[in-house]
Amino acid sequence: MPRTRLSQLIVGSVFAIATPALVAQEVIELPAEDRILEAEFEEVYRVGSIAGNAWEQFSRVSAVGFGESGNLHVMDDQGGRVVVVSEEGELVHEFGRIGDGPGEFAGNTNTAVGFTVLRDGRTVVFDPGHTAFDVFGPDGEFDRSVRMPGNLFYGMRTLLPARDGQNVITTSFSALSMGSPAGGPEPSFRPVYRFVLTGDEAVQDTVIRAWRPPGDPDGFGPELVAGALPGGELVYTDSSAYAIKVAAGNGELTRVLTRPFQPEPVTARIRDREIERQLEEEEERAARRNSRFAAALAEMARERIQNMEFYHEVPVVRDLQTSWEGTIWVLRRGEEPASDGPIDVLTPDGRYIGTFAAGTTAMPDAFGPDGLAAFIERDEFDVASVVVRRLPADVR
């Protein structure tokens, strides 16, 4: 397996920022040819049906997660509840409701935005209406609330468990004051934050300073996606190139996993097609909302789409996830610029396991112990169900 030094690879958007942490780190060059894996996953169970039990009639499934027992936790955020399902697909318990009391979620259409399950089965829910993290025990009992500092409005779309079992990480944290971003201008980097939840007030720590594309473009702007590994390391991607970065728990970059795939230049034709695609999607969303307020939102969205700024190339990587046992799943772009393509499976130390061909499997929404993986699926009426499958040993 060819290996070079990072100082020899200061080209392209991967290393658009030169910092001491990026110098002389190991680059592992993975093969260009795909080794195709069979996506033959055993279905264990599925939940979520308007014709099923009352407990599995979800209002909106926003996230799922596993604890070490193998129980699946389903965040039904519009219903203001968390549903816990056993390895046999049976209801264990459910908890949470809309309200202002301890362990209750503020009543709005985006009740509990951030959600994750810690390894020991405790659930952490970030409730923006109460500007606090709610922590629930493995039995679903409310443990405590960890408030955010100050009097700002906080947003947090995604949460991931740090593998220390106590804290959470996120790439989607924002703070607003009087309708404006708090704390002055945006930094020159994109942060991966860790929130320490051991006290009464959350402590915010920037563990990774990822590359920020100039101008923060809406169209094809490289996403910042991060995951946590069992040994405490973090893995992330932040550029348009195929560069999967592995960092120590303190954020220090240790290695970069690359494959020789090149981003596609964004042409006028690609821009026009992407604007058309997003406008069609917005029309479909507006038709489902069917309200005066929704119509106003749709008009604002259409104006934003028609005037959005584009990055100069289409990123190779669309998403990244880490499994329970430590493999890295990397979703590449498909034949169309905004489509999903093959999924690579890598090890953190730089071994290429193989690739699932485009269309043979979706990216799991959560990984669990013993090869469990959960997939959120939606039917033509946007009704969600969750399918749990078991992965083969070589890709766990």
Coordinates of C-alpha atoms in Angstrom, one line a residue:
M1 CA 0.0 0.0 0.0
P2 CA 1.7 3.2 -1.1
R3 CA 2.3 5.8 1.6
T4 CA 3.7 9.3 1.3
R5 CA 4.1 12.3 3.6
L6 CA 1.5 15.0 3.7
S7 CA 4.1 17.7 3.1
Q8 CA 4.5 16.2 -0.4
L9 CA 0.8 16.6 -1.2
I10 CA 0.1 20.3 -0.7
V11 CA -2.2 20.6 -3.8
G12 CA -5.9 21.0 -4.5
S13 CA -8.6 21.9 -2.1
V14 CA -7.6 19.2 0.4
F15 CA -4.9 21.4 1.9
A16 CA -6.2 24.8 1.1
I17 CA -5.2 25.9 4.7
A18 CA -1.6 25.3 5.7
T19 CA -1.4 24.9 9.5
P20 CA 1.2 23.2 11.6
A21 CA -1.2 20.3 12.4
L22 CA -1.3 19.5 8.7
V23 CA 2.4 19.3 8.1
A24 CA 4.3 16.0 7.9
Q25 CA 1.3 13.8 8.7
E26 CA 0.9 10.4 7.1
V27 CA -1.1 10.1 3.9
I28 CA -2.3 6.6 2.9
E29 CA -3.1 6.2 -0.7
L30 CA -5.8 3.6 -1.2
P31 CA -6.3 1.7 -4.6
A32 CA -8.2 3.3 -7.4
E33 CA -10.0 0.1 -8.5
D34 CA -13.2 -0.8 -6.6
R35 CA -13.3 -4.2 -4.9
I36 CA -17.1 -4.9 -5.0
L37 CA -18.8 -6.1 -1.9
E38 CA -22.1 -8.0 -1.8
A39 CA -24.8 -6.0 0.0
E40 CA -26.6 -9.1 1.3
F41 CA -27.7 -7.9 4.8
E42 CA -29.9 -10.1 6.9
E43 CA -33.1 -8.3 7.9
V44 CA -33.7 -8.5 11.7
Y45 CA -36.9 -6.5 12.0
R46 CA -38.7 -3.4 10.9
V47 CA -40.9 -1.0 12.8
G48 CA -43.1 2.0 11.8
S49 CA -46.4 1.5 10.0
I50 CA -49.7 3.3 10.0
A51 CA -51.3 -0.1 10.0
G52 CA -49.0 -1.4 12.9
N53 CA -49.1 -1.1 16.7
A54 CA -50.0 2.3 18.1
W55 CA -46.5 2.8 19.5
E56 CA -44.9 2.4 16.0
Q57 CA -47.0 5.0 14.3
F58 CA -44.4 7.7 14.2
S59 CA -45.1 11.4 13.5
R60 CA -41.6 12.1 12.1
V61 CA -38.5 10.0 12.6
S62 CA -35.6 12.4 12.7
A63 CA -32.8 10.1 14.0
V64 CA -32.0 6.6 15.4
G65 CA -29.3 5.2 17.6
F66 CA -28.2 2.0 19.4
G67 CA -26.9 1.3 22.9
E68 CA -24.6 -1.5 23.8
S69 CA -27.6 -3.7 24.7
G70 CA -28.6 -3.7 21.1
N71 CA -31.8 -1.8 21.8
L72 CA -32.8 0.7 19.0
H73 CA -33.8 4.2 20.1
V74 CA -36.0 6.1 17.6
M75 CA -36.4 9.9 17.9
D76 CA -40.0 10.8 16.9
D77 CA -39.4 14.5 17.3
Q78 CA -42.8 15.8 16.1
G79 CA -44.4 13.4 18.6
G80 CA -42.0 14.6 21.3
R81 CA -40.9 11.1 22.2
V82 CA -38.2 8.5 22.1
V83 CA -39.2 4.9 21.4
V84 CA -36.9 2.1 22.4
V85 CA -37.1 -1.2 20.6
S86 CA -35.6 -4.6 21.5
E87 CA -33.4 -6.8 19.3
E88 CA -36.6 -8.7 18.5
G89 CA -38.4 -5.6 17.3
E90 CA -40.6 -5.4 20.3
L91 CA -41.4 -2.2 22.3
V92 CA -39.2 -1.9 25.4
H93 CA -40.5 1.5 26.5
E94 CA -41.0 5.1 25.3
F95 CA -40.4 8.4 27.0
G96 CA -40.6 12.1 26.6
R97 CA -43.6 14.3 25.7
I98 CA -44.4 17.9 24.7
G99 CA -44.3 20.2 27.7
D100 CA -42.2 22.4 29.9
G101 CA -41.5 20.1 32.8
P102 CA -38.4 18.0 33.5
G103 CA -37.7 15.5 30.6
E104 CA -40.3 17.2 28.4
F105 CA -39.7 18.8 25.1
A106 CA -40.7 22.3 24.0
G107 CA -43.9 22.3 21.9
N108 CA -43.1 23.3 18.3
T109 CA -42.6 21.6 15.0
N110 CA -38.9 21.1 15.6
T111 CA -39.1 20.0 19.2
A112 CA -36.0 17.9 19.8
V113 CA -33.4 18.7 17.1
G114 CA -30.2 17.0 18.4
F115 CA -30.4 13.4 19.4
T116 CA -27.9 10.6 20.1
V117 CA -27.5 7.5 22.2
L118 CA -24.4 7.0 24.4
R119 CA -22.7 3.6 24.4
D120 CA -24.2 2.6 27.7
G121 CA -27.8 3.2 26.5
R122 CA -28.3 6.7 27.9
T123 CA -30.1 9.1 25.5
V124 CA -29.1 12.7 25.0
V125 CA -31.6 15.1 23.4
F126 CA -30.8 18.7 22.6
D127 CA -34.1 20.7 23.0
P128 CA -33.7 24.2 21.4
G129 CA -36.9 25.3 23.0
H130 CA -35.4 24.9 26.4
T131 CA -31.8 25.6 25.3
A132 CA -30.6 22.5 27.2
F133 CA -29.4 18.9 26.8
D134 CA -31.8 16.4 28.4
V135 CA -30.1 13.2 29.6
F136 CA -32.2 10.0 30.1
G137 CA -31.0 6.8 31.7
P138 CA -31.0 3.4 29.8
D139 CA -34.4 2.7 31.4
G140 CA -35.8 5.9 29.9
E141 CA -36.1 7.7 33.2
F142 CA -35.2 11.4 33.1
D143 CA -31.7 11.9 34.7
R144 CA -30.9 15.6 34.4
S145 CA -30.9 18.7 32.2
V146 CA -27.6 20.3 31.2
R147 CA -28.3 23.9 30.2
M148 CA -26.5 26.0 27.6
P149 CA -24.7 29.1 28.8
G150 CA -26.1 32.6 28.3
N151 CA -29.5 33.7 26.9
L152 CA -28.9 32.8 23.2
F153 CA -31.0 30.7 20.9
Y154 CA -29.0 27.5 19.9
G155 CA -29.5 25.2 17.0
M156 CA -28.0 21.7 16.7
R157 CA -29.2 19.5 13.9
T158 CA -26.9 16.5 14.6
L159 CA -25.3 15.0 17.6
L160 CA -22.8 12.1 17.8
P161 CA -21.6 10.3 20.9
A162 CA -18.0 10.9 21.9
R163 CA -16.6 7.5 22.6
D164 CA -15.6 8.5 26.2
G165 CA -19.2 7.7 27.1
Q166 CA -19.9 11.1 28.7
N167 CA -19.9 13.8 26.0
V168 CA -21.3 14.5 22.6
I169 CA -19.8 16.1 19.4
T170 CA -21.5 18.0 16.6
T171 CA -20.6 19.8 13.3
S172 CA -23.9 21.7 13.1
F173 CA -23.9 24.0 16.1
S174 CA -25.1 27.6 15.8
A175 CA -26.0 30.4 18.3
L176 CA -28.2 33.3 17.5
S177 CA -28.8 36.6 19.3
M178 CA -31.6 38.9 18.2
G179 CA -31.8 37.1 14.9
S180 CA -28.0 37.4 14.1
P181 CA -25.1 35.0 14.6
A182 CA -23.7 35.4 18.1
G183 CA -20.1 36.2 18.8
G184 CA -19.1 38.3 15.8
P185 CA -18.1 37.2 12.3
E186 CA -17.8 33.6 11.2
P187 CA -14.4 32.1 11.9
S188 CA -12.0 31.2 9.1
F189 CA -12.5 27.5 9.8
R190 CA -15.4 25.2 10.4
P191 CA -15.4 23.7 13.9
V192 CA -16.2 20.3 15.2
Y193 CA -17.4 20.9 18.7
R194 CA -17.4 18.7 21.8
F195 CA -19.9 19.4 24.5
V196 CA -18.9 18.2 28.0
L197 CA -22.1 17.3 29.9
T198 CA -20.8 16.3 33.3
G199 CA -21.9 19.5 35.1
D200 CA -25.1 21.6 35.3
E201 CA -23.9 23.7 32.3
A202 CA -22.6 22.4 29.0
V203 CA -18.9 23.2 28.4
Q204 CA -18.1 23.9 24.7
D205 CA -14.7 22.8 23.2
T206 CA -13.5 23.2 19.7
V207 CA -11.7 19.9 18.9
I208 CA -11.2 20.2 15.2
R209 CA -10.7 23.3 13.0
A210 CA -11.7 22.1 9.5
W211 CA -11.3 23.9 6.2
R212 CA -13.9 26.4 5.3
P213 CA -14.6 26.9 1.6
P214 CA -14.3 30.6 0.5
G215 CA -17.7 32.3 0.5
D216 CA -19.6 29.4 2.1
P217 CA -21.2 28.4 -1.2
D218 CA -24.7 26.8 -1.2
G219 CA -24.3 24.8 -4.4
F220 CA -22.0 21.8 -4.1
G221 CA -20.1 23.4 -1.2
P222 CA -18.0 20.6 0.5
E223 CA -19.8 19.3 3.6
L224 CA -18.1 19.0 6.9
V225 CA -19.0 15.5 8.2
A226 CA -17.5 13.9 11.3
G227 CA -17.7 10.6 13.2
A228 CA -16.2 9.1 16.4
L229 CA -14.1 5.9 16.5
P230 CA -14.1 3.3 19.4
G231 CA -10.6 4.2 20.5
G232 CA -11.5 7.9 21.0
E233 CA -10.2 9.1 17.6
L234 CA -12.3 11.3 15.3
V235 CA -12.7 11.0 11.5
Y236 CA -13.9 13.8 9.2
T237 CA -14.1 15.0 5.7
D238 CA -14.1 18.7 4.8
S239 CA -13.0 19.2 1.1
S240 CA -14.1 18.4 -2.4
A241 CA -11.4 15.8 -2.8
Y242 CA -11.4 12.2 -1.5
A243 CA -9.5 12.9 1.7
I244 CA -10.7 11.1 4.9
K245 CA -8.9 12.6 7.9
V246 CA -8.3 10.7 11.1
A247 CA -7.5 12.8 14.2
A248 CA -6.6 12.0 17.8
G249 CA -9.2 12.7 20.5
N250 CA -7.6 16.1 21.0
G251 CA -8.1 17.0 17.3
E252 CA -4.5 16.5 16.2
L253 CA -4.4 15.1 12.7
T254 CA -2.7 11.7 12.4
R255 CA -3.4 10.4 8.9
V256 CA -5.3 11.1 5.7
L257 CA -6.9 8.3 3.7
T258 CA -7.1 9.1 0.0
R259 CA -8.4 7.5 -3.2
P260 CA -7.4 9.0 -6.6
F261 CA -10.9 10.3 -7.6
Q262 CA -11.1 13.8 -8.9
P263 CA -13.9 16.4 -8.3
E264 CA -15.9 17.4 -11.4
P265 CA -15.7 21.0 -12.5
V266 CA -19.0 22.8 -12.1
T267 CA -20.1 24.1 -15.5
A268 CA -23.1 26.4 -16.4
R269 CA -25.0 23.3 -17.5
I270 CA -24.4 21.6 -14.1
R271 CA -25.5 24.8 -12.2
D272 CA -28.7 25.1 -14.2
R273 CA -29.6 21.5 -13.7
E274 CA -29.0 21.7 -10.0
I275 CA -31.1 24.8 -9.6
E276 CA -33.9 23.1 -11.6
R277 CA -33.6 20.0 -9.4
Q278 CA -33.8 22.0 -6.1
L279 CA -36.8 24.0 -7.4
E280 CA -38.7 20.9 -8.2
E281 CA -38.0 19.5 -4.8
E282 CA -39.2 22.7 -3.2
E283 CA -42.4 22.6 -5.2
E284 CA -43.1 19.1 -3.9
R285 CA -42.4 20.2 -0.3
A286 CA -44.7 23.2 -0.7
A287 CA -47.5 21.0 -2.0
R288 CA -47.3 18.7 1.0
R289 CA -47.4 21.7 3.4
N290 CA -50.4 23.4 1.8
S291 CA -50.8 26.5 4.0
R292 CA -50.4 30.2 3.6
F293 CA -47.4 30.4 5.9
A294 CA -45.8 27.5 4.0
A295 CA -46.4 29.3 0.7
A296 CA -44.5 32.3 2.0
L297 CA -41.6 30.0 3.1
A298 CA -41.6 28.3 -0.3
E299 CA -41.3 31.6 -2.1
M300 CA -38.3 32.6 0.0
A301 CA -36.8 29.2 -0.7
R302 CA -37.3 29.6 -4.4
E303 CA -35.6 33.0 -4.4
R304 CA -32.7 31.6 -2.4
I305 CA -32.2 28.6 -4.8
Q306 CA -32.3 30.8 -7.9
N307 CA -29.6 33.1 -6.5
M308 CA -27.4 30.6 -4.7
E309 CA -23.6 30.7 -5.1
F310 CA -21.8 27.6 -6.4
Y311 CA -18.5 26.0 -5.5
H312 CA -16.3 25.5 -8.5
E313 CA -16.3 21.7 -8.4
V314 CA -18.6 18.9 -7.3
P315 CA -17.2 17.1 -4.2
V316 CA -16.3 13.4 -4.5
V317 CA -17.6 12.5 -1.0
R318 CA -21.2 13.1 0.0
D319 CA -21.4 11.5 3.5
L320 CA -19.4 9.6 6.1
Q321 CA -20.4 7.3 9.0
T322 CA -18.4 5.3 11.5
S323 CA -19.6 1.8 12.6
W324 CA -19.8 0.5 16.2
E325 CA -16.6 -1.6 15.8
G326 CA -14.7 1.1 13.9
T327 CA -15.0 0.9 10.1
I328 CA -15.5 4.1 8.1
W329 CA -18.2 4.1 5.5
V330 CA -17.7 6.7 2.8
L331 CA -20.5 7.6 0.4
R332 CA -19.2 8.9 -2.9
R333 CA -21.2 10.9 -5.5
G334 CA -23.1 9.1 -8.2
E335 CA -23.3 9.6 -12.0
E336 CA -25.3 12.8 -11.5
P337 CA -23.7 15.5 -9.4
A338 CA -26.3 15.5 -6.7
S339 CA -26.9 11.7 -6.6
D340 CA -25.6 9.0 -4.3
G341 CA -23.1 6.6 -5.6
P342 CA -20.9 3.8 -4.3
I343 CA -20.1 3.3 -0.6
D344 CA -16.5 2.6 0.4
V345 CA -15.6 0.7 3.6
L346 CA -12.3 1.6 5.2
T347 CA -10.4 0.9 8.4
P348 CA -9.1 3.9 10.4
D349 CA -5.5 2.6 10.0
G350 CA -5.7 2.8 6.3
R351 CA -6.9 -0.6 5.0
Y352 CA -9.4 -0.6 2.1
I353 CA -12.0 -3.3 2.6
G354 CA -14.2 -2.8 -0.4
T355 CA -17.1 -0.9 -2.1
F356 CA -20.8 -1.4 -2.3
A357 CA -21.9 -0.6 -5.8
A358 CA -24.2 2.3 -6.3
G359 CA -27.9 1.4 -5.6
T360 CA -27.2 -1.8 -3.7
T361 CA -27.5 -0.3 -0.3
A362 CA -28.2 3.0 1.4
M363 CA -25.9 4.5 4.0
P364 CA -27.0 3.2 7.5
D365 CA -28.5 5.9 9.7
A366 CA -27.1 4.2 12.8
F367 CA -24.7 1.4 13.6
G368 CA -25.1 -0.9 16.6
P369 CA -23.3 -3.8 18.3
D370 CA -23.0 -7.3 16.7
G371 CA -23.3 -5.8 13.2
L372 CA -26.7 -4.2 13.7
A373 CA -27.4 -1.3 11.4
A374 CA -30.6 0.8 11.1
F375 CA -32.0 2.4 8.0
I376 CA -34.7 5.1 7.9
E377 CA -36.9 4.4 4.9
R378 CA -39.9 6.5 3.7
D379 CA -42.7 5.5 1.4
E380 CA -44.4 7.6 -1.3
F381 CA -46.5 9.4 1.3
D382 CA -43.3 10.3 3.3
V383 CA -44.3 7.9 6.1
A384 CA -41.2 6.6 7.9
S385 CA -40.3 3.1 8.9
V386 CA -37.0 1.9 10.4
V387 CA -35.4 -1.3 9.1
V388 CA -32.7 -3.1 11.2
R389 CA -30.3 -5.3 9.3
R390 CA -27.2 -7.3 10.4
L391 CA -24.0 -6.6 8.5
P392 CA -21.4 -9.2 7.5
A393 CA -18.4 -9.5 9.9
D394 CA -15.9 -8.0 7.4
V395 CA -17.6 -4.6 7.2
R396 CA -18.6 -4.0 10.8

